[in-house]
Tab-separated table of C-alpha atoms in Angstrom:
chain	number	residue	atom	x	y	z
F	1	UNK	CA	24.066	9.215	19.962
F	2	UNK	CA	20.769	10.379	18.345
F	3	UNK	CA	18.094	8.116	18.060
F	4	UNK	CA	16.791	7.775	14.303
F	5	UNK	CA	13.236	5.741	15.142
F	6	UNK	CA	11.789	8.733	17.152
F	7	UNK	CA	13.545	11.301	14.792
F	8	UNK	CA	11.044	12.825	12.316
F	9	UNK	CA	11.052	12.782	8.884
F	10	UNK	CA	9.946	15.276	5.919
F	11	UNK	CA	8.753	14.806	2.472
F	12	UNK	CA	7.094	17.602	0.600
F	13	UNK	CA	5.672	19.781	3.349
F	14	UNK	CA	4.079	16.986	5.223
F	15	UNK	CA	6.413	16.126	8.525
F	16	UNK	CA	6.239	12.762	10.238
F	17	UNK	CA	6.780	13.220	14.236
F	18	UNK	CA	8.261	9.975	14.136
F	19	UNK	CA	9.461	6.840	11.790
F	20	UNK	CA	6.777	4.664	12.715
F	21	UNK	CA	3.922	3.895	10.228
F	22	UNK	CA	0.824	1.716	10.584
F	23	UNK	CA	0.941	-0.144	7.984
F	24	UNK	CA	-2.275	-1.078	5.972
F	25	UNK	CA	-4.352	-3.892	7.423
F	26	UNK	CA	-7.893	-4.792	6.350
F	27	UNK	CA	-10.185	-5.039	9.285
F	28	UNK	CA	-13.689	-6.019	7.042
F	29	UNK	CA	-15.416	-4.065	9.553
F	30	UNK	CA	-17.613	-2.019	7.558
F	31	UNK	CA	-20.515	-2.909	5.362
F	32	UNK	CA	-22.206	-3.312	1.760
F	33	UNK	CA	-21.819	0.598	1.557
F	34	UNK	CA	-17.868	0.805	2.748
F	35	UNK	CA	-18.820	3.396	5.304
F	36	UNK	CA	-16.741	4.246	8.090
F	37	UNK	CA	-17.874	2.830	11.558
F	38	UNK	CA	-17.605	3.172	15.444
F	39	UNK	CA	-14.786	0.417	15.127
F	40	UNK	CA	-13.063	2.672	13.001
F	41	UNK	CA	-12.914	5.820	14.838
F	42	UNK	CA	-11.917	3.763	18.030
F	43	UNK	CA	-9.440	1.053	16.277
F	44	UNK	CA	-7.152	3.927	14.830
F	45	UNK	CA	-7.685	6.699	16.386
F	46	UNK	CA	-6.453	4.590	19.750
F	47	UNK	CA	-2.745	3.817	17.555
F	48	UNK	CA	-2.897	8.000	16.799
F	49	UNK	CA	-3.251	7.942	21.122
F	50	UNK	CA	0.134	5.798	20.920
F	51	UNK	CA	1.833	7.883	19.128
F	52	UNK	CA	2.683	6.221	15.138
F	53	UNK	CA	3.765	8.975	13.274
F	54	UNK	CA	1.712	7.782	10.077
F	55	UNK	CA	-1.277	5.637	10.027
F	56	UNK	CA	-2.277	3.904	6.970
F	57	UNK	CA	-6.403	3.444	6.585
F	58	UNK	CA	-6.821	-0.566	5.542
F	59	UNK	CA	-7.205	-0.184	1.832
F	60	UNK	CA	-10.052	2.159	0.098
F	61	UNK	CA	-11.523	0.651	-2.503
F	62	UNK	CA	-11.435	2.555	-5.502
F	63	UNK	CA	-14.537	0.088	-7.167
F	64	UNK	CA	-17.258	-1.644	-4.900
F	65	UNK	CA	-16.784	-4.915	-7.172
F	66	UNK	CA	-12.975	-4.535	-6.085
F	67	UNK	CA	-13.407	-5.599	-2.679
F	68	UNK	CA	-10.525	-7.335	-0.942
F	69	UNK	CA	-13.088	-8.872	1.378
F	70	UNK	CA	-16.640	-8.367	3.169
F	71	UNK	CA	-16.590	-4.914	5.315
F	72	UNK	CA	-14.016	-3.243	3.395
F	73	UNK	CA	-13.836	0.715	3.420
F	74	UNK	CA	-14.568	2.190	0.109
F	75	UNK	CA	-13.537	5.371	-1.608
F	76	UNK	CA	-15.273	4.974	-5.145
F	77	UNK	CA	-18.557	7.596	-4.263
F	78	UNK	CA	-18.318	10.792	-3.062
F	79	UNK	CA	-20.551	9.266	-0.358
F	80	UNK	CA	-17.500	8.161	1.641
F	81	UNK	CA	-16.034	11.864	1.589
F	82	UNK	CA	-17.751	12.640	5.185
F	83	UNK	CA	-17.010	9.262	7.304
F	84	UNK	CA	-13.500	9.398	6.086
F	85	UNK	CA	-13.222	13.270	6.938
F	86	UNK	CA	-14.406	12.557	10.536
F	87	UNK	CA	-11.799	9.714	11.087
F	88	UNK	CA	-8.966	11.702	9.560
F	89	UNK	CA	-9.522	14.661	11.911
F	90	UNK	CA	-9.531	12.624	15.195
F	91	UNK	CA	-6.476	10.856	14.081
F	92	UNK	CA	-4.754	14.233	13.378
F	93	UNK	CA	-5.642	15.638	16.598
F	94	UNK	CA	-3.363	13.230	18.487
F	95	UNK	CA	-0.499	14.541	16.242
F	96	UNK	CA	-0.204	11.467	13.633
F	97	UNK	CA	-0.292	11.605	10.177
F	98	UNK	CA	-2.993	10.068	8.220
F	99	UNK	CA	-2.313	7.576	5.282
F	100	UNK	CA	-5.159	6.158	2.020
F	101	UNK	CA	-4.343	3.270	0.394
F	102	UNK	CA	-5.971	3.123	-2.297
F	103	UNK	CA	-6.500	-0.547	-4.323
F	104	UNK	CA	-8.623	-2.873	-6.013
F	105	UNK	CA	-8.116	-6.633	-5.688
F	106	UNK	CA	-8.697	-7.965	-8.961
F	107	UNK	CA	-8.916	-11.058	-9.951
F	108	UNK	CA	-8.469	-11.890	-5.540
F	109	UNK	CA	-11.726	-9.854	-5.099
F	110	UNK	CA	-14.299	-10.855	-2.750
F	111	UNK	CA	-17.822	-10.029	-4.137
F	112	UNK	CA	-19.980	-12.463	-4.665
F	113	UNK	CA	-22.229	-12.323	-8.502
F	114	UNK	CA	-19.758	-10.301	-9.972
F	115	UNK	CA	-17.430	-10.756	-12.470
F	116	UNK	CA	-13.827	-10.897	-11.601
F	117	UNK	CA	-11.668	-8.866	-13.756
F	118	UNK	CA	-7.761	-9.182	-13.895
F	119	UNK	CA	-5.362	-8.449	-16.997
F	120	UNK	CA	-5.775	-11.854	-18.474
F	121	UNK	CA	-8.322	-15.263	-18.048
F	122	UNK	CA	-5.738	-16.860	-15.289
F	123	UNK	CA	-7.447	-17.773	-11.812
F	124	UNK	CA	-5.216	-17.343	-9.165
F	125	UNK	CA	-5.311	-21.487	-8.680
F	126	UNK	CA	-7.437	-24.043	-9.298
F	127	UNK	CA	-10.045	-23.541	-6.807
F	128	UNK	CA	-10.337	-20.025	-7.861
F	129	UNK	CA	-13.081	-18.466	-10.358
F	130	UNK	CA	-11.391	-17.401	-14.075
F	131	UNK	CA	-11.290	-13.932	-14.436
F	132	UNK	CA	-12.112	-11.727	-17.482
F	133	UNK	CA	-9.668	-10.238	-19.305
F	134	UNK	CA	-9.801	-6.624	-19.061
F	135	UNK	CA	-10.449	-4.399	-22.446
F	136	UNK	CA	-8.904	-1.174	-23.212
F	137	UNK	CA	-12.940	0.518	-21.756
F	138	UNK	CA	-11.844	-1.681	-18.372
F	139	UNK	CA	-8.395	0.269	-18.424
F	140	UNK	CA	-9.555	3.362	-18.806
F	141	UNK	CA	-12.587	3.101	-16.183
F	142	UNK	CA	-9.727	1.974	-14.069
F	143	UNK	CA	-7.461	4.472	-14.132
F	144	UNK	CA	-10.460	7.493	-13.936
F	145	UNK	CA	-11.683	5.454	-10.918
F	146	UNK	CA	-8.213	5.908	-8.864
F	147	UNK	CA	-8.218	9.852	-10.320
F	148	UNK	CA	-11.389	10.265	-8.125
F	149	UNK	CA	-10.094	8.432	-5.349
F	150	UNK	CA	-7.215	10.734	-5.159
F	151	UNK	CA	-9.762	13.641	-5.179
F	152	UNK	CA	-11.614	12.426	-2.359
F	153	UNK	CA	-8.593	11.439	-0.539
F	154	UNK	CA	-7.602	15.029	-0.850
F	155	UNK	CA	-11.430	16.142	0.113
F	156	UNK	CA	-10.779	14.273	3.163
F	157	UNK	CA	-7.959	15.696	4.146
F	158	UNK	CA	-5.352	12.938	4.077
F	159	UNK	CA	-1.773	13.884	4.640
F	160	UNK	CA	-0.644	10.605	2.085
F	161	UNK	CA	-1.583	9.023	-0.626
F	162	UNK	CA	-0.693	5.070	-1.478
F	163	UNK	CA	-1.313	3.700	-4.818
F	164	UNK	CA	-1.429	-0.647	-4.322
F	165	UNK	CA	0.579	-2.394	-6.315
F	166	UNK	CA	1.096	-5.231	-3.926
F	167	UNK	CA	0.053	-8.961	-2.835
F	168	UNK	CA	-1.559	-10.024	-6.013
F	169	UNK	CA	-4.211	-7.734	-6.400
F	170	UNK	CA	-5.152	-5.950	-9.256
F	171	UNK	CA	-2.111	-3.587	-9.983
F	172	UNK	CA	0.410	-6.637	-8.663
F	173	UNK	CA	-0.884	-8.366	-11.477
F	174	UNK	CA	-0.607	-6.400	-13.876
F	175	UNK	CA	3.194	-6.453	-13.021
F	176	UNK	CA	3.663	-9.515	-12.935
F	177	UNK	CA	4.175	-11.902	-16.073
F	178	UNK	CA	2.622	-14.504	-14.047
F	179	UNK	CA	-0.719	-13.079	-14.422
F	180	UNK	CA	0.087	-10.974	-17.157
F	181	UNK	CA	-0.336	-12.911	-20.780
F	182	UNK	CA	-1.520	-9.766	-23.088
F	183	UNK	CA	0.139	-8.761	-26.322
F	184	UNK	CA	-1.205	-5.150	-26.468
F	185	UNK	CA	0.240	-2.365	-24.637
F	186	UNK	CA	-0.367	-3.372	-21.616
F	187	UNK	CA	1.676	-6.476	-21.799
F	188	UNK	CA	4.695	-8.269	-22.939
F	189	UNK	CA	7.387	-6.442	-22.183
F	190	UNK	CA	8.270	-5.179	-18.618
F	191	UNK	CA	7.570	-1.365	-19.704
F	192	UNK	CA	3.734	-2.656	-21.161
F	193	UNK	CA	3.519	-4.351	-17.931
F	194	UNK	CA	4.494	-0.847	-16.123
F	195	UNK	CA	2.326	0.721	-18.366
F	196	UNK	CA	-0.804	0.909	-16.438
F	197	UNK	CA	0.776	2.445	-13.487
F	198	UNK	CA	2.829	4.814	-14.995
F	199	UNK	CA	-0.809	5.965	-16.354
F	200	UNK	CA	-2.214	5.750	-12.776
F	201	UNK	CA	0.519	7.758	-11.306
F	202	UNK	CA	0.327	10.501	-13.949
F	203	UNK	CA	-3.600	10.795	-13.454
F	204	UNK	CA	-3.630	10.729	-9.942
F	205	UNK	CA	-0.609	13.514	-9.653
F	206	UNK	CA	-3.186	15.550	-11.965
F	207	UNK	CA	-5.447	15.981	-8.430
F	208	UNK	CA	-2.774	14.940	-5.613
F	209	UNK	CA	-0.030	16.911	-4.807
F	210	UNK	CA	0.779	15.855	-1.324
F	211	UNK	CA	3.192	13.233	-0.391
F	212	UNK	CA	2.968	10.197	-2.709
F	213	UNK	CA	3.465	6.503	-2.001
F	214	UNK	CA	3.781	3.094	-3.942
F	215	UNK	CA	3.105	-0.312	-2.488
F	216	UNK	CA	5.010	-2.926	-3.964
F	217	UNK	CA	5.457	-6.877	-3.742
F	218	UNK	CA	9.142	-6.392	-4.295
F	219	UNK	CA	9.273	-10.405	-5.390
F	220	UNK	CA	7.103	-12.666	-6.227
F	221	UNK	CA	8.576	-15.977	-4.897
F	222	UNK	CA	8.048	-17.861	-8.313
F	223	UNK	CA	11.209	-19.057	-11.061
F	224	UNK	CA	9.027	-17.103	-13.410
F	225	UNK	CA	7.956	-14.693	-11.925
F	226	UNK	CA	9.262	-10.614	-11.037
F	227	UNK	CA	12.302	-10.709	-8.373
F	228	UNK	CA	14.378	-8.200	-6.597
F	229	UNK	CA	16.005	-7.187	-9.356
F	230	UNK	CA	12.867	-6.592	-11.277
F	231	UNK	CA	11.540	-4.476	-9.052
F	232	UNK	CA	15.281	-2.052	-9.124
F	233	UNK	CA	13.748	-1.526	-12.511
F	234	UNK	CA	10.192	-0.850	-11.360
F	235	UNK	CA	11.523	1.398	-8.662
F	236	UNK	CA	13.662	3.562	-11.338
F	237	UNK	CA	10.551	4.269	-13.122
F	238	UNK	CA	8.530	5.235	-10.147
F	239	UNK	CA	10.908	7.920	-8.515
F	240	UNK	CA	10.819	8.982	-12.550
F	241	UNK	CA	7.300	9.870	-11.906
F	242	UNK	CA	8.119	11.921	-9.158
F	243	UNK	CA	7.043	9.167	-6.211
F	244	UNK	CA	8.206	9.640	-2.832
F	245	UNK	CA	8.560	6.305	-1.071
F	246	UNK	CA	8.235	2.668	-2.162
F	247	UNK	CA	6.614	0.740	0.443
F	248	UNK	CA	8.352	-2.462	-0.035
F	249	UNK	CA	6.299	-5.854	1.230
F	250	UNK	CA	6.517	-9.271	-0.972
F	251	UNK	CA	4.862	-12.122	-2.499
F	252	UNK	CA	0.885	-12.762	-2.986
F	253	UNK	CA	0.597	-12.923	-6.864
F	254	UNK	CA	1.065	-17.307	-6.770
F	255	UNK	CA	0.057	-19.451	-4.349
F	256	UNK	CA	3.622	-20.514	-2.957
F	257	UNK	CA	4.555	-20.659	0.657
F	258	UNK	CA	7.108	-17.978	1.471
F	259	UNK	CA	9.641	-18.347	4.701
F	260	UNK	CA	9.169	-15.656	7.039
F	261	UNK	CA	11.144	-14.592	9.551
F	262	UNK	CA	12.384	-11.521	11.072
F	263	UNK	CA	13.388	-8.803	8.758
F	264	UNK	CA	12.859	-11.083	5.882
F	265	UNK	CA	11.282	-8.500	3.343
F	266	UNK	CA	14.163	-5.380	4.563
F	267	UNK	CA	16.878	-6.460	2.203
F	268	UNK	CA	14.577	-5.356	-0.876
F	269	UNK	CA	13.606	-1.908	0.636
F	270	UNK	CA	17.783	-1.539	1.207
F	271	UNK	CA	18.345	-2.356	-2.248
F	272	UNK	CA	15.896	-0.263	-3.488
F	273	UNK	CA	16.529	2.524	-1.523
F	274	UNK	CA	20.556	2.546	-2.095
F	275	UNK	CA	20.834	1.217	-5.600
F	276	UNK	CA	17.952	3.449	-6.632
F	277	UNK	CA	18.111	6.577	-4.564
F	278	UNK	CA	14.102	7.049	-3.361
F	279	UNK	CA	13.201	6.446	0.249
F	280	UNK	CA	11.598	3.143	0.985
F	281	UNK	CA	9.626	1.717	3.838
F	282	UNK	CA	10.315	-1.592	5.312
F	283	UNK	CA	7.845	-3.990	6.722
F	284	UNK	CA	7.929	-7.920	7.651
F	285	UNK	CA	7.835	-9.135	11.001
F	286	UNK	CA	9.343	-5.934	12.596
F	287	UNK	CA	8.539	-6.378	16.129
F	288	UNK	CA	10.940	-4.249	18.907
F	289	UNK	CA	12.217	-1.177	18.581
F	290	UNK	CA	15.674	-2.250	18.311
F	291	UNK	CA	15.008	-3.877	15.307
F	292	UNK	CA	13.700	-0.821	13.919
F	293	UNK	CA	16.620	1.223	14.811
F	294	UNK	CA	19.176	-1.177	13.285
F	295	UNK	CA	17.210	-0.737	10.095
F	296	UNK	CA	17.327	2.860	10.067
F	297	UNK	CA	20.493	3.485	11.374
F	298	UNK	CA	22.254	1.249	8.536
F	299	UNK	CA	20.310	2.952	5.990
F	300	UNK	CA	18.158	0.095	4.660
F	301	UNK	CA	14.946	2.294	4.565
F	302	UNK	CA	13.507	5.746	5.887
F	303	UNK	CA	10.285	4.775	8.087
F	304	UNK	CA	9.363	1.248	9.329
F	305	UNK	CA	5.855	0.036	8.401
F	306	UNK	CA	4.461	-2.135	11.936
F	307	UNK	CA	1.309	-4.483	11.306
F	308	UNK	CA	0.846	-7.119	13.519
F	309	UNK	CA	2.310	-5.272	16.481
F	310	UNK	CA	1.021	-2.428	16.514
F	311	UNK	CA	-2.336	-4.341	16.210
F	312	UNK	CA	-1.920	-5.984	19.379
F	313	UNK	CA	-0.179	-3.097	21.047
F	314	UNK	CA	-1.981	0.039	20.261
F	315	UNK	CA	1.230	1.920	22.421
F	316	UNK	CA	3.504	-0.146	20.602
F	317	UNK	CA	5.787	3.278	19.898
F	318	UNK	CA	5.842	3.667	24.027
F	319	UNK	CA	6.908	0.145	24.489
F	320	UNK	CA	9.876	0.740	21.114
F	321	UNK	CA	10.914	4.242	23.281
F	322	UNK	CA	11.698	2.250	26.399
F	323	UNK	CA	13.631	-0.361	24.333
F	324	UNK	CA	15.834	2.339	22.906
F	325	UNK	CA	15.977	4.790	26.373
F	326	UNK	CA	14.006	7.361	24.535
C-alpha cells in the first residue's frame, strides 16, 4: 500500500516533497517596521530542517495600519523585499517549499491611532472600536496594495502565494453579510459580496503566476451568517478564476464560541473539494499522522495544513513517518 502523506504533490510547476504544510501562524515577533528577524530565520527555517513540504510565512501585511497584531511581518514596502529573500532561501535549502500569506485585518486590526477600516460601521462587538466604512478610493488602494504584495512575493522568491480571506479579517468580512451592510457593488448580493476578491484575484494573477492559494472561513458559525453551503458557491467562483487550492479553516467573523475537536473543520474542505472539483487543504486540530492519512486517503483534501503541532514539534513530519512505517 502506498502511503499518500509522504507522497508529493504538483500544481503548476511547483512540486511539494510531501503533503504536509505549515500552516500560517502569527508569531508578533517583529517590529514597527515588519522586518524579518533572528527568530524568524531560526523559528522556520528549523520546521524546513523537519521536513514540511510547504511552509506558510505568518501573514504579510499588505498595509502597516492592517496589522493583525504588534510584531507582525509586513509586505507593503519594497523595504521588506531583502529580509524576506534571505528567509525564503534558507527555507528552500532544506528542500521545503515556501508559502506568503498575504492579509489585512480590518476592522480586527491592531494599531493603535489609526482608523479602523472594514466594509461597513459594525465593530466586531461591543467592546470593540466602530470602523469606517470603506469608499470606492479605500477599494481601490486595497486591491493595488495586494498587486504589489504579489510583486514582492514574487521578488522574493516564494514558491506560493495565499490571498486571506479568513477569520474575520478584512477580506472575511467582506464575505460575510454579517459585516457586510453596503448597497453598492460591493454588497448585497452574494456576487457584490465576492466582488472584491474576484478583483483581488484578477490583479494579483496580473504579476503572480506561480501556484495560487485562497484562505477561507468555510462557515461562519452564526444563523445569519455564510455556511458550508455558501462557501460551495464561493469555491465555484474561485477555481473560475483559475485558483489552485482553497485552504479551508472556519469561523472568526462573530464572536461565538465554536466546538472544536478533532477533524472538526475537514468535512468543509471534502465538500469543497468533491462537490466542486479544486484541491483543498484541511486544517483543525490535525495532530498524528494517521489522522492525516485517513484524510487523504478518503479524498477529503490534497495537503494537510499542521499549526499547533508542528509548533511544538518542529520534526513533527519524522514523528507522522514513524506513525505510518514510512
Amino acid at each position: 500500500m502506498t502511503n499518500k502523506l509522504f507522497s508529493t504533490f504538483k500544481i503548476k510547476n511547483t512540486e511539494f516533497k510531501n503533503r504536509i504544510v505549515m500552516s500560517p501562524m502569527s508569531m508578533h515577533s517583529s517590529d514597527e517596521e515588519g522586518e524579518v528577524k533572528n527568530f524568524h530565520l531560526t523559528h522556520y527555517t528549523s520546521r524546513a530542517l523537519g521536513q514540511a513540504g510547504l511552509i506558510f510565512l505568518e501573514t504579510l501585511i499588505v498595509d502597516p495600519d492592517g496589522l493583525v497584531g504588534p510584531g507582525d511581518l509586513g509586505i507593503w514596502d519594497d523595504k521588506h523585499v531583502k529580509g524576506l529573500s534571505e528567509l525564503v532561501e534558507q527555507i528552500q535549502s532544506f528542500g521545503s517549499k515556501v508559502g506568503a500569506q498575504i492579509g489585512h485585518a480590518g476592522r480586527l486590526a491592531k494599531k493603535e491611532g489609526v482608523d479602523l477600516i472594514a466594509p461597513s460601521a459594525i465593530p466586531f462587538n461591543e467592546d470593540k472600536k466602530t470602523p469606517l466604512e470603506m469608499n470606492k478610493e479605500d477599494i481601490n488602494c486595497l486591491i493595488s496594495e495586494y498587486k504589489e504584495a504579489a510583486q514582492r512575493a514574487k521578488e522574493a522568491n516564494f514558491d506560493v502565494l495565499e490571498i486571506h480571506c479568513a477569520h474575520g479579517y478584512l477580506l472575511n468580512e467582506f464575505l460575510s453579510p454579517l459585516s457586510n451592510h453596503r448597497n453598492d457593488e460591493y454588497g448585497g448580493s452574494f456576487e457584490k459580496r465576492y466582488r472584491i476578491i474576484k478583483e483581488i484575484i484578477d490583479t494579483v494573477k496580473e504579476v503572480w503566476q506561480g501556484p495560487l492559494f485562497v484562505r477561507i472561513s468555510a462557515t461562519d458559525y452564526h444563523k445569519d451568517g455564510n455556511t458550508n453551503e455558501t462557501y460551495i458557491e464561493y469555491a465555484k467562483l474561485m477555481k473560475e478564476q483559475g485558483i489552485d487550492l482553497i485552504d479551508c479553516s472556519s469561523g472568526g467573523i462573530a464572536p461565538v464560541k465554536v466546538d472544536s475537536y478533532p477533524n472538526y473543520q475537514v468535512p468543509a474542505a471534502d465538500k469543497i473539494k468533491n462537490v466542486v472539483g479544486v484541491p483543498t487543504g484541511a486544517v483543525g486540530l490535525i495532530t498524528t499522522g494517521r489522522q492525516a492519512e485517513e484524510i487523504l486517503k478518503n479524498n477529503r483534501a490534497d495537503l494537510i495544513f499542521v499549526g499547533r503541532e508542528i509548533l511544538k514539534n518542529p520534526f513533527w513530519p519524522r514523528q507522522a513517518a514513524e506513525e505510518l512505517n514510512v
